[in-house]
CSV table of N, CA and C in Angstrom, one decimal:
chain,number,residue,atom,x,y,z
A,1,MET,N,-53.6,107.8,65.6
A,1,MET,CA,-54.0,107.6,67.0
A,1,MET,C,-55.2,106.7,67.0
A,2,SER,N,-55.4,106.0,68.2
A,2,SER,CA,-56.5,105.1,68.3
A,2,SER,C,-57.8,105.8,68.4
A,3,SER,N,-58.9,105.1,68.4
A,3,SER,CA,-60.2,105.8,68.5
A,3,SER,C,-60.4,106.5,69.8
A,4,LYS,N,-59.6,106.2,70.8
A,4,LYS,CA,-59.7,106.9,72.1
A,4,LYS,C,-58.8,108.1,72.2
A,5,SER,N,-58.1,108.4,71.2
A,5,SER,CA,-57.1,109.5,71.2
A,5,SER,C,-57.5,110.5,70.1
A,6,TYR,N,-57.3,111.8,70.5
A,6,TYR,CA,-57.7,112.9,69.6
A,6,TYR,C,-56.5,113.9,69.6
A,7,LYS,N,-56.1,114.4,68.4
A,7,LYS,CA,-55.2,115.5,68.3
A,7,LYS,C,-56.1,116.7,68.0
A,8,LEU,N,-55.9,117.7,68.9
A,8,LEU,CA,-56.8,118.9,68.9
A,8,LEU,C,-56.1,120.2,68.9
A,9,THR,N,-56.7,121.2,68.6
A,9,THR,CA,-56.2,122.6,68.7
A,9,THR,C,-57.4,123.5,69.2
A,10,SER,N,-57.1,124.2,70.3
A,10,SER,CA,-58.1,125.0,71.0
A,10,SER,C,-57.5,126.3,71.5
A,11,LYS,N,-58.3,127.3,71.7
A,11,LYS,CA,-57.9,128.5,72.3
A,11,LYS,C,-58.1,128.4,73.8
A,12,VAL,N,-57.1,129.0,74.6
A,12,VAL,CA,-57.2,128.9,76.1
A,12,VAL,C,-58.2,130.0,76.6
A,13,LEU,N,-59.1,129.5,77.4
A,13,LEU,CA,-60.1,130.3,78.0
A,13,LEU,C,-59.9,130.6,79.5
A,14,LEU,N,-59.9,131.8,79.9
A,14,LEU,CA,-59.9,132.1,81.3
A,14,LEU,C,-61.4,132.1,81.7
A,15,TYR,N,-61.8,131.1,82.5
A,15,TYR,CA,-63.2,130.9,82.7
A,15,TYR,C,-63.8,132.0,83.6
A,16,PRO,N,-64.9,132.6,83.2
A,16,PRO,CA,-65.5,133.7,84.0
A,16,PRO,C,-66.1,133.1,85.3
A,17,GLY,N,-65.9,133.9,86.3
A,17,GLY,CA,-66.5,133.5,87.6
A,17,GLY,C,-65.7,132.5,88.4
A,18,MET,N,-64.6,132.0,87.8
A,18,MET,CA,-63.8,131.0,88.6
A,18,MET,C,-62.3,131.5,88.6
A,19,ALA,N,-62.0,132.2,89.6
A,19,ALA,CA,-60.7,133.0,89.7
A,19,ALA,C,-59.5,132.1,89.2
A,20,GLY,N,-58.9,132.5,88.2
A,20,GLY,CA,-57.7,131.9,87.7
A,20,GLY,C,-57.8,130.6,87.0
A,21,TRP,N,-59.0,130.0,86.8
A,21,TRP,CA,-59.0,128.7,86.1
A,21,TRP,C,-59.0,128.9,84.6
A,22,HIS,N,-58.0,128.2,84.0
A,22,HIS,CA,-57.9,128.2,82.6
A,22,HIS,C,-58.3,126.9,82.0
A,23,PHE,N,-59.0,126.9,80.8
A,23,PHE,CA,-59.5,125.7,80.2
A,23,PHE,C,-59.2,125.7,78.7
A,24,LEU,N,-59.2,124.6,78.1
A,24,LEU,CA,-59.3,124.4,76.7
A,24,LEU,C,-60.7,123.8,76.4
A,25,ILE,N,-61.3,124.4,75.4
A,25,ILE,CA,-62.6,123.9,75.0
A,25,ILE,C,-62.4,122.9,73.9
A,26,VAL,N,-62.7,121.6,74.2
A,26,VAL,CA,-62.6,120.6,73.2
A,26,VAL,C,-63.5,120.9,72.1
A,27,PRO,N,-63.1,121.0,70.8
A,27,PRO,CA,-64.0,121.3,69.7
A,27,PRO,C,-65.3,120.6,69.7
A,28,LYS,N,-66.3,121.2,69.3
A,28,LYS,CA,-67.7,120.6,69.3
A,28,LYS,C,-67.8,119.3,68.6
A,29,LYS,N,-67.1,119.2,67.4
A,29,LYS,CA,-67.2,117.9,66.7
A,29,LYS,C,-66.7,116.8,67.5
A,30,GLU,N,-65.5,117.0,68.0
A,30,GLU,CA,-64.8,115.9,68.8
A,30,GLU,C,-65.6,115.7,70.1
A,31,SER,N,-66.1,116.8,70.7
A,31,SER,CA,-66.9,116.6,72.0
A,31,SER,C,-68.1,115.8,71.7
A,32,GLY,N,-68.8,116.0,70.6
A,32,GLY,CA,-69.9,115.2,70.2
A,32,GLY,C,-69.6,113.7,70.1
A,33,THR,N,-68.5,113.5,69.4
A,33,THR,CA,-68.0,112.1,69.2
A,33,THR,C,-67.7,111.4,70.5
A,34,ILE,N,-67.0,112.2,71.4
A,34,ILE,CA,-66.6,111.6,72.7
A,34,ILE,C,-67.8,111.3,73.5
A,35,LYS,N,-68.8,112.2,73.5
A,35,LYS,CA,-70.0,112.0,74.3
A,35,LYS,C,-70.8,110.8,73.8
A,36,GLU,N,-70.9,110.7,72.5
A,36,GLU,CA,-71.6,109.6,71.9
A,36,GLU,C,-70.9,108.2,72.2
A,37,LYS,N,-69.6,108.2,72.1
A,37,LYS,CA,-68.8,106.9,72.4
A,37,LYS,C,-68.7,106.6,73.8
A,38,TYR,N,-68.4,107.6,74.7
A,38,TYR,CA,-68.0,107.4,76.0
A,38,TYR,C,-68.8,108.0,77.1
A,39,GLY,N,-69.8,108.8,76.7
A,39,GLY,CA,-70.6,109.5,77.7
A,39,GLY,C,-71.3,108.6,78.8
A,40,ARG,N,-71.6,107.4,78.4
A,40,ARG,CA,-72.3,106.5,79.3
A,40,ARG,C,-71.3,106.1,80.4
A,41,LEU,N,-70.0,106.3,80.2
A,41,LEU,CA,-69.0,105.9,81.2
A,41,LEU,C,-68.6,107.1,82.1
A,42,ALA,N,-69.3,108.2,82.0
A,42,ALA,CA,-68.9,109.4,82.7
A,42,ALA,C,-69.0,109.2,84.3
A,43,LYS,N,-68.2,109.9,85.0
A,43,LYS,CA,-68.1,109.9,86.4
A,43,LYS,C,-68.9,111.1,86.9
A,44,GLY,N,-68.6,111.6,88.2
A,44,GLY,CA,-69.2,112.7,88.8
A,44,GLY,C,-69.2,113.9,87.9
A,45,TRP,N,-70.3,114.7,87.8
A,45,TRP,CA,-70.4,115.9,87.0
A,45,TRP,C,-70.2,115.6,85.5
A,46,GLY,N,-70.4,114.4,85.1
A,46,GLY,CA,-70.2,114.0,83.7
A,46,GLY,C,-68.8,114.0,83.2
A,47,SER,N,-67.9,113.9,84.1
A,47,SER,CA,-66.4,113.9,83.8
A,47,SER,C,-66.0,112.6,83.2
A,48,LEU,N,-65.0,112.7,82.3
A,48,LEU,CA,-64.3,111.5,81.8
A,48,LEU,C,-62.8,111.7,82.0
A,49,PRO,N,-62.2,110.6,82.5
A,49,PRO,CA,-60.7,110.7,82.7
A,49,PRO,C,-59.9,110.6,81.4
A,50,VAL,N,-58.8,111.4,81.4
A,50,VAL,CA,-58.0,111.6,80.2
A,50,VAL,C,-56.6,111.7,80.6
A,51,SER,N,-55.7,111.4,79.6
A,51,SER,CA,-54.3,111.7,79.6
A,51,SER,C,-54.1,112.7,78.6
A,52,VAL,N,-53.3,113.8,78.9
A,52,VAL,CA,-53.2,114.9,78.0
A,52,VAL,C,-51.7,115.2,77.7
A,53,THR,N,-51.4,115.5,76.5
A,53,THR,CA,-50.0,115.9,76.1
A,53,THR,C,-50.1,117.3,75.5
A,54,ILE,N,-49.3,118.2,76.0
A,54,ILE,CA,-49.0,119.5,75.4
A,54,ILE,C,-47.5,119.7,75.4
A,55,GLY,N,-47.0,119.8,74.2
A,55,GLY,CA,-45.5,119.9,74.1
A,55,GLY,C,-44.8,118.7,74.8
A,56,LYS,N,-44.0,118.9,75.7
A,56,LYS,CA,-43.3,117.9,76.4
A,56,LYS,C,-44.0,117.5,77.8
A,57,THR,N,-45.1,118.1,78.0
A,57,THR,CA,-45.8,117.9,79.3
A,57,THR,C,-46.9,116.9,79.1
A,58,ILE,N,-46.9,115.9,80.0
A,58,ILE,CA,-48.0,114.8,79.9
A,58,ILE,C,-48.6,114.7,81.4
A,59,TRP,N,-49.9,114.7,81.5
A,59,TRP,CA,-50.5,114.6,82.8
A,59,TRP,C,-51.9,114.0,82.6
A,60,LYS,N,-52.4,113.5,83.8
A,60,LYS,CA,-53.8,112.9,83.8
A,60,LYS,C,-54.7,114.0,84.4
A,61,SER,N,-55.9,114.0,83.8
A,61,SER,CA,-56.9,115.0,84.2
A,61,SER,C,-58.3,114.4,83.9
A,62,SER,N,-59.3,115.2,83.8
A,62,SER,CA,-60.6,114.9,83.3
A,62,SER,C,-61.2,116.0,82.5
A,63,ILE,N,-62.0,115.6,81.5
A,63,ILE,CA,-62.8,116.6,80.8
A,63,ILE,C,-64.2,116.6,81.3
A,64,PHE,N,-64.8,117.8,81.3
A,64,PHE,CA,-66.1,118.1,81.9
A,64,PHE,C,-67.0,118.7,80.9
A,65,PRO,N,-68.3,118.2,80.8
A,65,PRO,CA,-69.2,118.9,79.9
A,65,PRO,C,-69.6,120.3,80.3
A,66,ASP,N,-69.7,121.2,79.4
A,66,ASP,CA,-70.1,122.5,79.6
A,66,ASP,C,-71.3,122.8,78.7
A,67,ARG,N,-72.4,123.0,79.3
A,67,ARG,CA,-73.7,123.2,78.5
A,67,ARG,C,-73.6,124.5,77.7
A,68,ARG,N,-73.0,125.5,78.3
A,68,ARG,CA,-72.9,126.8,77.5
A,68,ARG,C,-72.1,126.7,76.2
A,69,ALA,N,-71.1,125.9,76.3
A,69,ALA,CA,-70.2,125.7,75.1
A,69,ALA,C,-70.7,124.5,74.2
A,70,SER,N,-71.6,123.7,74.8
A,70,SER,CA,-72.0,122.5,74.1
A,70,SER,C,-70.7,121.6,73.8
A,71,ALA,N,-69.8,121.6,74.7
A,71,ALA,CA,-68.5,120.9,74.5
A,71,ALA,C,-67.9,120.5,75.8
A,72,TYR,N,-66.9,119.8,75.8
A,72,TYR,CA,-66.1,119.4,77.0
A,72,TYR,C,-65.1,120.5,77.3
A,73,LEU,N,-64.8,120.7,78.6
A,73,LEU,CA,-63.8,121.6,79.0
A,73,LEU,C,-62.6,120.8,79.6
A,74,LEU,N,-61.4,121.1,79.3
A,74,LEU,CA,-60.2,120.5,79.9
A,74,LEU,C,-59.5,121.6,80.7
A,75,PRO,N,-59.4,121.4,82.0
A,75,PRO,CA,-58.7,122.3,82.9
A,75,PRO,C,-57.2,122.3,82.6
A,76,LEU,N,-56.6,123.5,82.6
A,76,LEU,CA,-55.1,123.6,82.5
A,76,LEU,C,-54.5,124.0,83.8
A,77,LYS,N,-53.8,123.1,84.4
A,77,LYS,CA,-53.2,123.4,85.7
A,77,LYS,C,-52.1,124.5,85.5
A,78,ALA,N,-51.9,125.3,86.5
A,78,ALA,CA,-50.9,126.4,86.5
A,78,ALA,C,-49.5,125.8,86.1
A,79,LYS,N,-49.2,124.6,86.7
A,79,LYS,CA,-47.9,124.0,86.5
A,79,LYS,C,-47.7,123.7,85.0
A,80,VAL,N,-48.7,123.2,84.3
A,80,VAL,CA,-48.7,122.9,82.9
A,80,VAL,C,-48.5,124.2,82.1
A,81,ARG,N,-49.3,125.2,82.4
A,81,ARG,CA,-49.2,126.5,81.7
A,81,ARG,C,-47.9,127.1,81.8
A,82,LYS,N,-47.3,127.1,83.0
A,82,LYS,CA,-45.9,127.6,83.2
A,82,LYS,C,-44.9,126.8,82.5
A,83,ALA,N,-45.0,125.5,82.5
A,83,ALA,CA,-44.0,124.6,81.8
A,83,ALA,C,-44.0,124.8,80.3
A,84,GLU,N,-45.2,125.1,79.8
A,84,GLU,CA,-45.3,125.2,78.3
A,84,GLU,C,-45.5,126.7,77.9
A,85,ASP,N,-45.4,127.6,78.8
A,85,ASP,CA,-45.6,129.1,78.5
A,85,ASP,C,-46.9,129.3,77.8
A,86,ILE,N,-48.0,128.9,78.4
A,86,ILE,CA,-49.3,129.1,77.9
A,86,ILE,C,-50.1,130.2,78.7
A,87,TRP,N,-50.8,131.0,77.9
A,87,TRP,CA,-51.5,132.2,78.5
A,87,TRP,C,-52.9,132.2,78.0
A,88,ALA,N,-53.8,132.8,78.7
A,88,ALA,CA,-55.2,133.0,78.2
A,88,ALA,C,-55.2,133.6,76.8
A,89,GLY,N,-56.0,133.1,75.9
A,89,GLY,CA,-56.1,133.6,74.6
A,89,GLY,C,-55.1,132.9,73.6
A,90,ASP,N,-54.2,132.1,74.1
A,90,ASP,CA,-53.3,131.4,73.2
A,90,ASP,C,-54.0,130.3,72.5
A,91,THR,N,-53.6,129.9,71.3
A,91,THR,CA,-54.1,128.7,70.7
A,91,THR,C,-53.1,127.6,70.9
A,92,VAL,N,-53.6,126.5,71.4
A,92,VAL,CA,-52.7,125.4,71.8
A,92,VAL,C,-53.1,124.1,71.0
A,93,SER,N,-52.1,123.4,70.6
A,93,SER,CA,-52.2,122.0,70.0
A,93,SER,C,-51.9,121.0,71.1
A,94,TYR,N,-52.8,120.0,71.2
A,94,TYR,CA,-52.6,119.0,72.3
A,94,TYR,C,-53.3,117.7,71.9
A,95,ALA,N,-52.9,116.7,72.6
A,95,ALA,CA,-53.5,115.3,72.4
A,95,ALA,C,-54.2,114.9,73.7
A,96,VAL,N,-55.4,114.3,73.5
A,96,VAL,CA,-56.2,113.8,74.6
A,96,VAL,C,-56.4,112.3,74.3
A,97,LYS,N,-56.2,111.5,75.3
A,97,LYS,CA,-56.5,110.1,75.3
A,97,LYS,C,-57.5,109.8,76.4
A,98,LEU,N,-58.6,109.2,76.0
A,98,LEU,CA,-59.6,108.8,77.0
A,98,LEU,C,-59.1,107.6,77.8
A,99,LEU,N,-59.3,107.6,79.1
A,99,LEU,CA,-58.8,106.5,79.9
A,99,LEU,C,-60.0,105.7,80.5
A,100,VAL,N,-60.9,105.4,79.6
A,100,VAL,CA,-62.1,104.7,80.0
A,100,VAL,C,-62.1,103.4,79.3
């Protein structure tokens, strides 16, 4: 993959305090690399646009910095979770491509 693309594996988190929102926490090592390389290009709330692939599902989204996790969060839409049979606590392999 190119330097803007990352193959990752993360556990699905049901975010506390945000009813029903599921996220993948981008691993700290890759989050650090992404912040170092692309953080200056961040949009509102520090977000970076991405294209994501899980299984056969591909969609555009954004990753957001989370201070508590010291990493980026990737929101998982209900449509994606249903299509790929993903639940809170599952470990998911996915690809992220930065669109900056």
